[in-house]
């Protein structure tokens, strides 16, 4: 693929995983400083890695959640906790991943992740009840 094809494929996956609203907000916030970075992550994270056939998106979501816990990246973890349902990941599967991170990433990291997941799931449940 050339860069444009990689970008287009990446944008398709990015929208499917993260949702149009999130991607549209990210793109709308682009500026001189961030526009090249947005293009880079669309081409390479989404267009090169997430499009590979070797792992299903479901598995990639679970791996990404675990890595965000390991790296202590709460903002990205929140994003991927919300997006995981778009890849068929269940709350029980997320719970299992977070339990595993307690062993391999440490209890404090998993504790923070559980608190964040609990808030996100409660917000989603409240939003679903209100609609």
mmCIF file of C-alpha atoms in Angstrom:
data_model
loop_
_atom_site.group_PDB
_atom_site.id
_atom_site.type_symbol
_atom_site.label_atom_id
_atom_site.label_comp_id
_atom_site.label_asym_id
_atom_site.label_seq_id
_atom_site.Cartn_x
_atom_site.Cartn_y
_atom_site.Cartn_z
ATOM 1 C CA UNK A 1 0.000 0.000 0.000
ATOM 2 C CA UNK A 2 1.069 3.556 -0.576
ATOM 3 C CA UNK A 3 0.670 6.178 2.141
ATOM 4 C CA UNK A 4 -2.752 7.331 0.927
ATOM 5 C CA UNK A 5 -4.118 3.778 0.751
ATOM 6 C CA UNK A 6 -2.668 3.055 4.201
ATOM 7 C CA UNK A 7 -4.267 6.268 5.536
ATOM 8 C CA UNK A 8 -7.654 5.401 4.009
ATOM 9 C CA UNK A 9 -7.557 1.836 5.366
ATOM 10 C CA UNK A 10 -6.438 3.168 8.737
ATOM 11 C CA UNK A 11 -9.210 5.736 8.847
ATOM 12 C CA UNK A 12 -11.783 3.048 8.119
ATOM 13 C CA UNK A 13 -10.523 0.875 10.988
ATOM 14 C CA UNK A 14 -10.031 3.848 13.305
ATOM 15 C CA UNK A 15 -13.645 4.897 12.787
ATOM 16 C CA UNK A 16 -14.917 1.328 13.208
ATOM 17 C CA UNK A 17 -13.020 0.842 16.469
ATOM 18 C CA UNK A 18 -13.180 4.275 18.094
ATOM 19 C CA UNK A 19 -16.396 5.558 16.557
ATOM 20 C CA UNK A 20 -17.044 8.451 14.215
ATOM 21 C CA UNK A 21 -17.675 10.950 17.023
ATOM 22 C CA UNK A 22 -14.257 10.405 18.605
ATOM 23 C CA UNK A 23 -12.396 10.463 15.294
ATOM 24 C CA UNK A 24 -14.262 13.561 14.136
ATOM 25 C CA UNK A 25 -13.369 15.345 17.402
ATOM 26 C CA UNK A 26 -9.703 14.354 17.003
ATOM 27 C CA UNK A 27 -9.590 15.563 13.430
ATOM 28 C CA UNK A 28 -11.371 18.810 14.267
ATOM 29 C CA UNK A 29 -8.752 19.578 16.929
ATOM 30 C CA UNK A 30 -5.880 19.169 14.485
ATOM 31 C CA UNK A 31 -3.570 22.110 14.145
ATOM 32 C CA UNK A 32 -0.157 22.893 12.735
ATOM 33 C CA UNK A 33 1.502 21.035 15.614
ATOM 34 C CA UNK A 34 -0.671 17.900 15.636
ATOM 35 C CA UNK A 35 -1.828 17.296 12.056
ATOM 36 C CA UNK A 36 1.210 15.277 10.996
ATOM 37 C CA UNK A 37 0.949 13.148 14.147
ATOM 38 C CA UNK A 38 -2.738 12.452 13.445
ATOM 39 C CA UNK A 39 -1.837 11.361 9.917
ATOM 40 C CA UNK A 40 1.005 9.202 11.240
ATOM 41 C CA UNK A 41 -1.127 7.300 13.747
ATOM 42 C CA UNK A 42 -3.881 6.852 11.175
ATOM 43 C CA UNK A 43 -1.439 5.434 8.624
ATOM 44 C CA UNK A 44 0.663 3.283 10.900
ATOM 45 C CA UNK A 45 -1.214 2.383 14.084
ATOM 46 C CA UNK A 46 -4.539 1.944 12.337
ATOM 47 C CA UNK A 47 -3.577 1.406 8.682
ATOM 48 C CA UNK A 48 -0.534 -0.793 9.154
ATOM 49 C CA UNK A 49 -1.085 -2.654 12.444
ATOM 50 C CA UNK A 50 -4.836 -2.797 13.103
ATOM 51 C CA UNK A 51 -5.503 -3.900 9.494
ATOM 52 C CA UNK A 52 -3.158 -6.891 9.686
ATOM 53 C CA UNK A 53 -4.926 -10.256 9.342
ATOM 54 C CA UNK A 54 -2.825 -12.049 11.995
ATOM 55 C CA UNK A 55 -5.048 -11.078 14.957
ATOM 56 C CA UNK A 56 -8.734 -10.217 15.096
ATOM 57 C CA UNK A 57 -9.719 -6.754 16.348
ATOM 58 C CA UNK A 58 -11.179 -8.379 19.449
ATOM 59 C CA UNK A 59 -7.737 -9.648 20.440
ATOM 60 C CA UNK A 60 -6.049 -6.386 19.491
ATOM 61 C CA UNK A 61 -8.460 -4.539 21.797
ATOM 62 C CA UNK A 62 -7.644 -6.807 24.733
ATOM 63 C CA UNK A 63 -3.911 -6.481 24.112
ATOM 64 C CA UNK A 64 -4.153 -2.715 23.839
ATOM 65 C CA UNK A 65 -6.050 -2.484 27.128
ATOM 66 C CA UNK A 66 -3.379 -4.543 28.877
ATOM 67 C CA UNK A 67 -0.592 -2.435 27.374
ATOM 68 C CA UNK A 68 -2.248 0.823 28.403
ATOM 69 C CA UNK A 69 -2.444 -0.491 31.980
ATOM 70 C CA UNK A 70 1.230 -1.521 31.835
ATOM 71 C CA UNK A 71 2.254 1.877 30.510
ATOM 72 C CA UNK A 72 -0.008 3.771 32.937
ATOM 73 C CA UNK A 73 -1.718 5.637 30.103
ATOM 74 C CA UNK A 74 -5.105 6.396 31.636
ATOM 75 C CA UNK A 75 -6.436 8.614 28.859
ATOM 76 C CA UNK A 76 -5.665 6.024 26.180
ATOM 77 C CA UNK A 77 -6.922 3.236 28.461
ATOM 78 C CA UNK A 78 -10.258 5.034 28.831
ATOM 79 C CA UNK A 79 -10.482 5.420 25.063
ATOM 80 C CA UNK A 80 -9.832 1.722 24.467
ATOM 81 C CA UNK A 81 -12.115 0.579 27.291
ATOM 82 C CA UNK A 82 -14.950 2.468 25.586
ATOM 83 C CA UNK A 83 -13.982 1.274 22.109
ATOM 84 C CA UNK A 84 -13.578 -2.406 22.995
ATOM 85 C CA UNK A 85 -17.314 -3.066 22.708
ATOM 86 C CA UNK A 86 -17.071 -2.079 19.018
ATOM 87 C CA UNK A 87 -14.809 -5.110 18.615
ATOM 88 C CA UNK A 88 -17.096 -7.506 20.462
ATOM 89 C CA UNK A 89 -15.176 -7.389 23.743
ATOM 90 C CA UNK A 90 -17.350 -8.006 26.801
ATOM 91 C CA UNK A 91 -17.036 -6.441 30.234
ATOM 92 C CA UNK A 92 -16.218 -9.882 31.633
ATOM 93 C CA UNK A 93 -13.318 -10.217 29.192
ATOM 94 C CA UNK A 94 -12.055 -6.781 30.220
ATOM 95 C CA UNK A 95 -12.306 -7.847 33.869
ATOM 96 C CA UNK A 96 -10.168 -10.905 33.106
ATOM 97 C CA UNK A 97 -7.557 -8.789 31.343
ATOM 98 C CA UNK A 98 -7.454 -6.355 34.250
ATOM 99 C CA UNK A 99 -7.073 -9.231 36.723
ATOM 100 C CA UNK A 100 -4.142 -10.522 34.695
ATOM 101 C CA UNK A 101 -2.567 -7.056 34.680
ATOM 102 C CA UNK A 102 -2.594 -7.146 38.494
ATOM 103 C CA UNK A 103 -0.070 -9.979 38.334
ATOM 104 C CA UNK A 104 2.087 -8.778 35.442
ATOM 105 C CA UNK A 105 1.793 -4.982 35.782
ATOM 106 C CA UNK A 106 1.224 -4.661 39.516
ATOM 107 C CA UNK A 107 -1.741 -4.288 41.812
ATOM 108 C CA UNK A 108 -1.644 -0.454 41.870
ATOM 109 C CA UNK A 109 -1.827 -0.294 38.059
ATOM 110 C CA UNK A 110 -4.688 -2.788 37.957
ATOM 111 C CA UNK A 111 -6.464 -1.008 40.812
ATOM 112 C CA UNK A 112 -6.416 2.260 38.861
ATOM 113 C CA UNK A 113 -7.607 0.457 35.742
ATOM 114 C CA UNK A 114 -10.475 -1.212 37.616
ATOM 115 C CA UNK A 115 -11.582 2.151 39.026
ATOM 116 C CA UNK A 116 -11.481 3.712 35.562
ATOM 117 C CA UNK A 117 -13.344 0.798 33.962
ATOM 118 C CA UNK A 118 -15.972 0.914 36.709
ATOM 119 C CA UNK A 119 -16.591 4.629 36.063
ATOM 120 C CA UNK A 120 -16.760 4.144 32.298
ATOM 121 C CA UNK A 121 -19.109 1.157 32.540
ATOM 122 C CA UNK A 122 -21.357 3.014 35.011
ATOM 123 C CA UNK A 123 -21.505 6.010 32.667
ATOM 124 C CA UNK A 124 -22.388 3.743 29.738
ATOM 125 C CA UNK A 125 -25.076 1.984 31.776
ATOM 126 C CA UNK A 126 -26.534 5.320 32.893
ATOM 127 C CA UNK A 127 -26.500 6.620 29.317
ATOM 128 C CA UNK A 128 -28.224 3.457 28.041
ATOM 129 C CA UNK A 129 -30.891 3.720 30.754
ATOM 130 C CA UNK A 130 -31.531 7.340 29.835
ATOM 131 C CA UNK A 131 -32.018 6.673 26.137
#
